[in-house]
Tab-separated table of C-alpha atoms in Angstrom:
chain	number	residue	atom	x	y	z
A	1	MET	CA	141.887	51.654	39.631
A	2	LYS	CA	143.862	54.677	40.482
A	3	HIS	CA	147.609	54.043	40.539
A	4	PRO	CA	150.034	55.879	42.590
A	5	ALA	CA	151.728	58.979	40.296
A	6	ASN	CA	154.939	58.471	38.812
A	7	THR	CA	154.319	54.723	38.751
A	8	GLU	CA	155.326	51.855	36.268
A	9	PRO	CA	154.426	48.727	36.207
A	10	ILE	CA	157.487	45.997	37.018
A	11	ASP	CA	158.099	42.741	36.941
A	12	VAL	CA	159.126	41.152	40.103
A	13	ASP	CA	162.121	39.475	38.458
A	14	ALA	CA	163.467	43.018	37.676
A	15	LEU	CA	163.236	44.441	41.338
A	16	ARG	CA	166.225	45.668	43.063
A	17	ILE	CA	167.276	47.022	46.365
A	18	GLY	CA	166.760	50.615	46.663
A	19	MET	CA	163.481	50.916	44.149
A	20	LEU	CA	160.374	52.519	45.943
A	21	ILE	CA	157.765	50.224	44.624
A	22	HIS	CA	153.868	49.682	45.486
A	23	LEU	CA	152.441	46.839	45.625
A	24	ASP	CA	148.887	46.424	43.956
A	25	GLY	CA	145.906	44.574	45.911
A	26	GLY	CA	146.044	45.943	49.395
A	27	TRP	CA	147.688	44.935	52.493
A	28	LEU	CA	145.417	41.572	52.954
A	29	SER	CA	147.295	40.522	49.350
A	30	HIS	CA	150.665	40.578	50.638
A	31	PRO	CA	152.723	40.355	54.029
A	32	PHE	CA	154.488	43.938	54.275
A	33	PRO	CA	153.046	46.084	56.699
A	34	LEU	CA	152.715	49.126	54.243
A	35	SER	CA	151.973	48.605	50.535
A	36	SER	CA	154.329	51.408	49.291
A	37	PHE	CA	157.914	50.867	50.747
A	38	LYS	CA	161.506	51.384	49.549
A	39	ILE	CA	163.381	48.082	48.857
A	40	SER	CA	165.789	47.407	51.467
A	41	GLY	CA	166.533	43.701	51.345
A	42	ASP	CA	166.997	40.372	49.331
A	43	ALA	CA	164.424	39.038	51.544
A	44	GLN	CA	161.788	40.952	50.422
A	45	ILE	CA	162.619	40.899	46.810
A	46	ALA	CA	162.321	36.841	47.483
A	47	THR	CA	159.043	37.272	49.046
A	48	MET	CA	157.448	39.095	46.200
A	49	GLN	CA	159.143	36.967	43.725
A	50	THR	CA	157.564	33.650	45.527
A	51	LEU	CA	154.309	35.212	45.810
A	52	ARG	CA	154.176	36.701	41.776
A	53	LEU	CA	153.019	40.116	43.210
A	54	LYS	CA	151.853	43.240	40.752
A	55	VAL	CA	154.155	45.562	41.546
A	56	ARG	CA	155.020	49.300	40.476
A	57	TRP	CA	157.658	51.139	41.175
A	58	ASN	CA	158.315	54.949	41.098
A	59	PRO	CA	161.989	55.717	39.096
A	60	GLN	CA	162.389	59.101	40.245
A	61	GLN	CA	162.423	58.328	43.703
A	62	SER	CA	164.384	55.232	43.395
A	63	ASP	CA	167.757	54.268	43.387
A	64	PRO	CA	168.537	50.887	42.685
A	65	GLU	CA	171.746	48.850	42.871
A	66	PRO	CA	172.936	47.747	39.392
A	67	GLY	CA	171.428	44.507	37.950
A	68	ASP	CA	171.769	42.362	34.679
A	69	GLU	CA	168.140	42.524	33.942
A	70	PRO	CA	167.101	45.446	32.148
A	71	LEU	CA	164.122	47.325	34.338
A	72	ALA	CA	160.876	48.076	33.143
A	73	GLY	CA	160.148	51.363	31.427
A	74	GLN	CA	163.789	51.373	30.322
A	75	ASP	CA	166.092	50.797	27.497
A	76	GLY	CA	163.183	51.290	25.054
A	77	ILE	CA	161.036	49.207	26.740
A	78	ASP	CA	157.749	50.583	27.196
A	79	ALA	CA	156.219	49.749	30.503
A	80	THR	CA	152.670	49.339	29.393
A	81	THR	CA	153.246	47.004	27.497
A	82	VAL	CA	154.281	44.166	30.073
A	83	PRO	CA	151.611	41.720	30.216
A	84	PRO	CA	149.997	41.313	33.036
A	85	LEU	CA	150.788	38.666	35.614
A	86	ALA	CA	148.455	35.582	36.253
A	87	GLU	CA	146.909	35.750	39.579
A	88	THR	CA	148.230	33.503	42.147
A	89	PRO	CA	145.614	31.072	44.131
A	90	GLN	CA	146.827	32.790	47.124
A	91	ALA	CA	146.431	36.641	45.759
A	92	GLU	CA	142.634	35.233	43.763
A	93	ALA	CA	142.013	33.924	47.588
A	94	HIS	CA	142.847	36.989	49.201
A	95	ARG	CA	140.908	39.403	46.326
A	96	VAL	CA	138.143	37.265	47.034
A	97	HIS	CA	137.603	37.551	50.814
A	98	ARG	CA	138.410	41.360	50.609
A	99	GLU	CA	135.613	41.845	47.864
A	100	THR	CA	133.036	39.739	49.856
A	101	LEU	CA	134.008	41.270	52.944
A	102	ALA	CA	133.788	44.861	51.142
A	103	ASP	CA	129.972	43.236	49.803
A	104	GLN	CA	128.993	42.076	53.487
A	105	ARG	CA	129.981	45.379	55.190
A	106	GLU	CA	127.687	47.238	52.390
A	107	ALA	CA	124.949	45.151	52.995
A	108	GLN	CA	124.897	45.748	56.796
A	109	ALA	CA	125.470	49.423	56.654
A	110	VAL	CA	121.985	49.761	53.828
A	111	CYS	CA	120.015	47.772	56.411
A	112	GLU	CA	121.208	49.822	59.497
A	113	ARG	CA	120.674	53.019	57.345
A	114	GLN	CA	117.295	52.047	56.141
A	115	PHE	CA	115.998	51.099	59.795
A	116	GLY	CA	117.699	54.113	61.334
A	117	GLU	CA	115.567	56.269	58.884
A	118	ALA	CA	112.527	54.618	59.402
A	119	ALA	CA	112.628	55.025	63.216
A	120	LYS	CA	113.230	58.395	62.656
A	121	ALA	CA	110.661	58.497	60.368
A	122	CYS	CA	108.251	56.642	63.090
A	123	LYS	CA	109.807	58.827	65.646
A	124	THR	CA	108.461	62.346	64.221
A	125	LEU	CA	105.295	60.978	62.883
A	126	THR	CA	104.509	59.315	66.715
A	127	ASP	CA	105.589	63.223	67.881
A	128	MET	CA	102.721	64.514	64.993
A	129	VAL	CA	100.010	62.296	66.521
A	130	PRO	CA	98.395	64.926	69.201
A	131	THR	CA	98.383	68.195	66.928
A	132	LYS	CA	98.452	66.997	63.585
A	133	PRO	CA	96.641	63.582	63.371
A	134	GLN	CA	96.080	63.406	59.961
A	135	GLY	CA	99.057	64.167	59.206
A	136	ALA	CA	100.724	61.616	61.073
A	137	ARG	CA	98.448	58.918	59.235
A	138	GLU	CA	99.718	59.938	56.108
A	139	GLN	CA	102.775	59.645	56.985
A	140	ALA	CA	102.594	55.966	58.612
A	141	GLU	CA	100.943	55.287	55.350
A	142	ALA	CA	103.950	55.758	53.589
A	143	LEU	CA	106.581	54.403	55.686
A	144	THR	CA	104.265	51.395	55.758
A	145	ARG	CA	103.680	51.107	51.976
A	146	ALA	CA	107.685	51.599	51.616
A	147	LEU	CA	108.238	48.922	54.106
A	148	ALA	CA	105.920	46.782	51.768
A	149	GLU	CA	106.873	47.261	48.403
A	150	LYS	CA	110.226	45.674	49.694
A	151	MET	CA	108.879	42.745	51.298
A	152	LEU	CA	106.478	41.697	48.985
A	153	GLY	CA	107.524	39.385	45.671
A	154	GLU	CA	108.657	35.680	45.259
A	155	ARG	CA	112.339	36.282	46.483
A	156	ASP	CA	113.546	35.029	49.831
A	157	LEU	CA	114.576	37.797	52.484
A	158	CYS	CA	117.307	37.748	54.784
A	159	ILE	CA	116.214	39.150	58.652
A	160	ARG	CA	119.784	40.616	59.670
A	161	LEU	CA	120.847	41.736	62.900
A	162	LEU	CA	121.836	45.236	63.406
A	163	ASN	CA	124.960	46.489	65.068
A	164	GLU	CA	123.430	49.301	66.438
A	165	ALA	CA	119.562	50.436	67.418
A	166	ALA	CA	120.341	54.242	68.206
A	167	GLY	CA	117.734	56.823	68.730
A	168	ASP	CA	114.644	56.735	70.374
A	169	LYS	CA	113.744	53.008	72.070
A	170	ALA	CA	110.072	53.737	71.634
A	171	ALA	CA	110.522	54.049	67.622
A	172	ALA	CA	112.847	51.333	67.837
A	173	HIS	CA	110.431	48.933	69.434
A	174	ALA	CA	107.768	50.026	66.917
A	175	MET	CA	110.002	49.436	64.362
A	176	ASN	CA	111.157	46.023	65.320
A	177	VAL	CA	107.500	44.852	65.621
A	178	THR	CA	106.329	46.525	62.482
A	179	VAL	CA	109.202	44.443	60.735
A	180	ILE	CA	108.898	41.508	62.229
A	181	SER	CA	105.295	41.663	62.051
A	182	MET	CA	104.932	42.436	58.279
A	183	LEU	CA	107.230	39.435	57.385
A	184	MET	CA	104.676	37.570	59.379
A	185	GLY	CA	102.104	38.810	57.136
A	186	ARG	CA	104.089	38.077	54.105
A	187	SER	CA	104.638	34.346	55.266
A	188	PHE	CA	101.118	34.100	55.885
A	189	GLY	CA	100.437	35.193	52.257
A	190	PHE	CA	98.785	38.088	53.557
A	191	SER	CA	97.387	40.769	50.597
A	192	GLU	CA	98.840	44.332	50.047
A	193	THR	CA	96.192	45.753	51.972
A	194	ASP	CA	96.216	43.431	54.688
A	195	MET	CA	100.060	44.253	54.707
A	196	LEU	CA	99.349	48.007	55.094
A	197	ASP	CA	96.592	47.383	57.521
A	198	LEU	CA	99.200	45.046	59.977
A	199	GLY	CA	101.778	47.416	59.682
A	200	MET	CA	100.025	50.446	60.108
A	201	GLY	CA	98.750	48.760	63.465
A	202	ALA	CA	102.101	47.491	64.560
A	203	MET	CA	103.698	50.739	64.126
A	204	LEU	CA	100.869	52.657	66.286
A	205	HIS	CA	100.172	49.889	68.823
A	206	ASP	CA	101.471	51.141	71.809
A	207	ILE	CA	100.421	55.197	70.610
A	208	GLY	CA	98.231	55.531	73.325
A	209	LYS	CA	101.581	55.596	75.519
A	210	LEU	CA	101.549	58.939	74.878
A	211	ASP	CA	98.904	60.115	77.190
A	212	LEU	CA	100.438	58.218	80.499
A	213	PRO	CA	102.861	59.659	82.434
A	214	GLU	CA	106.738	58.399	81.773
A	215	ARG	CA	106.665	56.250	84.921
A	216	ILE	CA	103.945	54.545	83.873
A	217	ARG	CA	104.476	53.855	80.285
A	218	HIS	CA	106.737	50.133	81.184
A	219	ARG	CA	104.695	47.625	83.366
A	220	ASP	CA	106.245	46.649	86.424
A	221	GLU	CA	106.150	43.919	88.602
A	222	HIS	CA	106.289	46.340	91.472
A	223	PHE	CA	103.299	48.779	89.798
A	224	SER	CA	100.302	48.917	92.392
A	225	ALA	CA	96.837	47.770	91.258
A	226	SER	CA	96.086	51.284	90.427
A	227	GLU	CA	99.276	52.187	88.143
A	228	GLY	CA	98.814	48.437	86.837
A	229	ARG	CA	95.121	49.494	85.592
A	230	PHE	CA	96.715	53.053	84.312
A	231	TYR	CA	99.372	51.444	82.464
A	232	GLU	CA	96.297	49.371	80.924
A	233	GLU	CA	94.509	52.453	79.907
A	234	HIS	CA	96.962	53.195	76.966
A	235	VAL	CA	94.990	50.812	74.903
A	236	ALA	CA	92.100	52.365	75.197
A	237	HIS	CA	94.111	55.910	74.523
A	238	GLY	CA	95.497	54.429	71.669
A	239	VAL	CA	91.996	53.610	69.759
A	240	ALA	CA	91.010	57.194	70.487
A	241	HIS	CA	94.139	58.689	68.768
A	242	GLY	CA	93.693	55.896	65.714
A	243	ARG	CA	90.070	57.415	65.615
A	244	LYS	CA	91.229	60.693	65.205
A	245	MET	CA	93.995	59.771	62.643
A	246	GLY	CA	91.314	57.761	60.576
A	247	LEU	CA	92.788	54.246	60.697
A	248	SER	CA	91.413	51.804	59.092
A	249	SER	CA	89.150	49.515	61.196
A	250	ALA	CA	91.298	46.513	60.837
A	251	ALA	CA	94.535	48.579	61.973
A	252	LEU	CA	92.545	49.556	64.554
A	253	LEU	CA	91.383	46.614	65.917
A	254	VAL	CA	95.104	45.789	65.990
A	255	VAL	CA	95.723	48.523	68.229
A	256	ALA	CA	93.135	47.448	70.262
A	257	GLN	CA	93.686	43.940	70.754
A	258	HIS	CA	97.808	43.933	70.996
A	259	HIS	CA	97.679	42.876	74.612
A	260	GLU	CA	94.461	40.325	74.596
A	261	HIS	CA	95.762	36.140	74.606
A	262	ALA	CA	94.783	33.182	73.534
A	263	ASP	CA	93.004	31.969	76.609
A	264	GLY	CA	91.519	35.448	77.170
A	265	SER	CA	93.665	35.964	80.284
A	266	GLY	CA	94.910	39.503	78.553
A	267	PHE	CA	93.294	42.632	78.283
A	268	PRO	CA	91.760	45.106	78.103
A	269	LEU	CA	88.413	42.864	77.246
A	270	LYS	CA	89.842	39.484	78.036
A	271	LEU	CA	89.457	37.898	74.519
A	272	ASN	CA	90.412	34.729	73.474
A	273	SER	CA	92.069	33.937	70.280
A	274	ASP	CA	88.939	33.167	68.546
A	275	ARG	CA	87.552	36.712	69.042
A	276	MET	CA	91.017	38.411	68.206
A	277	VAL	CA	92.095	39.529	64.607
A	278	ILE	CA	94.830	37.707	62.738
A	279	GLY	CA	96.820	40.731	62.764
A	280	ALA	CA	96.599	41.391	66.512
A	281	ARG	CA	97.413	37.616	67.372
A	282	ILE	CA	100.812	38.302	65.269
A	283	VAL	CA	101.233	41.748	66.938
A	284	ALA	CA	100.653	40.426	70.253
A	285	LEU	CA	103.385	37.833	69.881
A	286	VAL	CA	105.826	39.739	68.432
A	287	ASN	CA	105.586	42.494	70.663
A	288	ARG	CA	106.102	40.269	73.673
A	289	TYR	CA	109.161	38.694	71.836
A	290	ASP	CA	110.479	42.044	71.562
A	291	ASN	CA	109.915	43.213	75.437
A	292	LEU	CA	111.519	39.971	76.283
A	293	CYS	CA	114.867	40.732	74.332
A	294	ASN	CA	114.623	44.533	74.457
A	295	PRO	CA	112.955	45.287	78.344
A	296	HIS	CA	112.735	48.958	79.403
A	297	ILE	CA	115.640	47.555	81.496
A	298	PRO	CA	118.143	46.319	79.899
A	299	SER	CA	119.158	43.906	83.038
A	300	ARG	CA	116.385	41.983	82.427
A	301	ALA	CA	117.017	41.030	78.837
A	302	ILE	CA	117.495	37.719	77.791
A	303	THR	CA	118.596	35.870	74.498
A	304	PRO	CA	116.368	35.873	71.295
A	305	HIS	CA	117.165	32.078	71.742
A	306	GLU	CA	115.926	31.921	75.522
A	307	ALA	CA	112.639	34.453	74.327
A	308	VAL	CA	111.787	31.465	71.612
A	309	ALA	CA	111.694	29.287	74.213
A	310	LEU	CA	109.678	30.839	76.905
A	311	LEU	CA	107.180	31.916	74.248
A	312	PHE	CA	107.153	28.086	73.274
A	313	ALA	CA	106.293	27.178	76.770
A	314	GLN	CA	103.535	29.462	77.056
A	315	GLY	CA	102.350	28.908	73.358
A	316	LYS	CA	99.405	27.074	74.708
A	317	ASP	CA	97.970	29.400	76.670
A	318	LYS	CA	99.128	32.351	75.619
A	319	PHE	CA	99.549	32.869	72.174
A	320	ASP	CA	97.916	31.355	68.861
A	321	THR	CA	99.730	28.081	67.946
A	322	ALA	CA	99.550	28.672	64.411
A	323	ILE	CA	101.021	32.131	65.017
A	324	LEU	CA	103.960	30.735	67.258
A	325	GLY	CA	104.646	27.828	64.768
A	326	ALA	CA	104.750	30.189	61.963
A	327	PHE	CA	107.216	32.919	63.865
A	328	ILE	CA	109.537	30.208	64.922
A	329	LYS	CA	109.640	28.588	61.349
A	330	MET	CA	110.230	32.393	60.586
A	331	MET	CA	112.945	33.326	63.002
A	332	GLY	CA	114.506	30.054	63.869
A	333	VAL	CA	115.077	28.297	67.127
A	334	TYR	CA	118.156	30.631	66.872
A	335	PRO	CA	117.093	34.062	66.275
A	336	PRO	CA	119.608	36.813	65.034
A	337	GLY	CA	121.227	37.730	68.120
A	338	SER	CA	122.013	34.444	69.620
A	339	ALA	CA	125.171	33.218	70.680
A	340	VAL	CA	125.720	29.615	69.872
A	341	GLN	CA	128.172	27.009	69.930
A	342	LEU	CA	128.491	25.184	66.387
A	343	THR	CA	128.997	21.352	66.128
A	344	ASN	CA	133.210	21.486	65.302
A	345	ASP	CA	132.912	23.302	68.860
A	346	ARG	CA	133.530	26.733	67.870
A	347	PHE	CA	131.586	29.918	69.086
A	348	ALA	CA	129.090	32.018	67.086
A	349	LEU	CA	126.889	35.043	67.080
A	350	VAL	CA	123.883	34.438	64.587
A	351	VAL	CA	123.699	37.195	62.435
A	352	GLY	CA	120.905	36.434	59.621
A	353	VAL	CA	118.715	34.304	58.913
A	354	ASN	CA	116.594	33.334	55.505
A	355	SER	CA	112.739	33.694	56.298
A	356	SER	CA	112.087	30.757	54.465
A	357	ARG	CA	115.516	28.040	55.565
A	358	PRO	CA	115.862	29.380	59.320
A	359	LEU	CA	117.460	26.386	60.355
A	360	LYS	CA	120.865	27.185	58.719
A	361	PRO	CA	121.560	31.069	59.647
A	362	ARG	CA	124.453	33.144	59.214
A	363	VAL	CA	127.069	33.463	61.790
A	364	LEU	CA	130.058	35.181	62.565
A	365	VAL	CA	132.141	32.961	64.011
A	366	HIS	CA	135.070	33.671	66.836
A	367	GLU	CA	138.443	32.798	64.426
A	368	LEU	CA	141.591	32.476	66.629
A	369	GLY	CA	144.093	34.384	64.122
A	370	VAL	CA	141.493	36.447	62.058
A	371	PRO	CA	140.438	40.162	63.129
A	372	ARG	CA	137.238	41.014	63.990
A	373	GLU	CA	136.983	42.993	61.076
A	374	ASP	CA	138.432	41.058	58.605
A	375	ALA	CA	135.504	38.299	59.895
A	376	LEU	CA	133.559	37.029	56.836
A	377	ILE	CA	130.054	35.795	57.789
A	378	VAL	CA	129.449	32.465	57.685
A	379	ASP	CA	126.678	30.746	55.522
A	380	LEU	CA	125.907	27.374	57.369
A	381	GLU	CA	123.432	26.341	54.752
A	382	ARG	CA	126.576	26.384	52.466
A	383	VAL	CA	128.820	24.444	54.637
A	384	PRO	CA	128.098	20.871	54.549
A	385	GLY	CA	128.590	19.188	57.735
A	386	LEU	CA	128.408	22.284	60.222
A	387	GLY	CA	125.126	23.176	62.066
A	388	ILE	CA	124.443	24.440	65.768
A	389	ARG	CA	124.703	22.192	68.906
A	390	ARG	CA	123.407	24.556	71.371
A	391	SER	CA	122.529	28.138	72.341
A	392	ILE	CA	124.833	29.699	75.497
A	393	LYS	CA	124.516	32.755	77.186
A	394	PRO	CA	126.934	35.288	76.020
A	395	MET	CA	128.214	35.738	79.749
A	396	ALA	CA	129.040	32.015	79.371
A	397	LEU	CA	131.401	32.649	76.449
A	398	PRO	CA	134.983	33.044	77.102
A	399	PRO	CA	136.128	36.415	77.616
A	400	ASP	CA	138.057	36.527	74.412
A	401	THR	CA	135.086	35.257	72.568
A	402	LEU	CA	132.742	37.424	74.655
A	403	GLY	CA	134.918	40.389	73.366
A	404	TYR	CA	135.191	39.111	70.011
A	405	LEU	CA	131.398	38.398	68.822
A	406	ALA	CA	130.524	41.504	71.392
A	407	PRO	CA	126.721	40.460	71.292
A	408	ARG	CA	124.490	43.791	71.180
A	409	PRO	CA	122.219	44.917	74.184
A	410	ARG	CA	119.174	45.338	71.985
A	411	ALA	CA	118.301	43.398	69.222
A	412	ALA	CA	116.874	45.122	66.438
A	413	TYR	CA	116.140	43.721	62.816
A	414	PHE	CA	115.890	44.766	59.515
A	415	PHE	CA	115.444	42.790	55.815
A	416	GLU	CA	117.067	42.430	52.829
A	417	ALA	CA	116.490	40.172	49.763
A	418	ALA	CA	118.171	37.028	50.531
A	419	ARG	CA	121.856	36.649	48.602
A	420	GLU	CA	124.521	33.940	47.758
A	421	ALA	CA	127.177	33.973	50.645
A	422	PRO	CA	130.505	32.404	50.313
A	423	ALA	CA	130.956	29.193	52.486
A	424	GLU	CA	134.227	29.575	54.139
A	425	ALA	CA	136.455	26.605	54.903
A	426	MET	CA	136.498	25.387	58.778
A	427	ALA	CA	138.645	23.176	59.934
């Protein structure tokens, strides 16, 4: 740690009024509003002595009142030889909190940066499709391979809710569908080749919309019959683009079948589940989930928990039941982005799930007296006796809780290797 210039360590028992001091450890380790200040009263000295804080002082800028005890750095005492003070339990707790908070913030920033870079690359290669199809395929393969390399392996993965999904909405949708679909493929034990085909098909599933007018690119209940047919043609356009790009047959089938339904009610060929490839069955479900959470018209969005409930209700008809079961097992009944009430009656926002153990997610809890920026993520798996009681609509939260948890209007996801998270004491 870099110390302020011209400061020397001093024992708290040698402090005097008039000393200009600096408190090591940051503002969370002490009750003072500033870490550097000139001592103005005995109460300040008493507080520092009670907490046994680590203190440095600046002799050149101090005018201490006289005292009986020698000051560190004077009367032949070498300040550098003053033995370090033992860390108090309170100081240790503050230090651990700060370190954990910094680690959580860094992990969040890494996921958001990686998602942002992937979405930007997706937008770039999508724009290349009409004029440089081969180059677009090469970039899509590189991006898909990078995602697969991060996913493949024996380690558990944490699916993390992102604070922001800035940038192009179509690219964000494509990346959401790609990431979740590939995580599903991983859960089914897909080979690397199968993962790449699934990822390519998922990333490019809506590529045919490039040939549609903007107003037709998102299906609306008010579409006329002709507009509906026009919209459905994006699948055929997508297959045509995929062939020009030189996509594998497996990836092309994902593009061709991503709007088919298990009961044969989808389009364009009204295939049932038995005639759909597994990659298309995965993407059909994930695409529907993301469109429920992140519709073109934001006011129509439903919560991730509501989306899972709706998919479950429709599952026997619209989706492969094995795929749906695996999706719920991976994402949880309360996927990231769900506002919930815990069994201790506190409100929280689900911000992450371990893809292999989703019933005990990680949550941001509304803690009275703790600023949101200082709130740690709580891993329910490591807090005995604490769980989720129910889901709750964000607008049904108390106003102060809604402002604290700040559920995002868009649910965007990325992933990281699962890590240990400290259990917070929660009364």
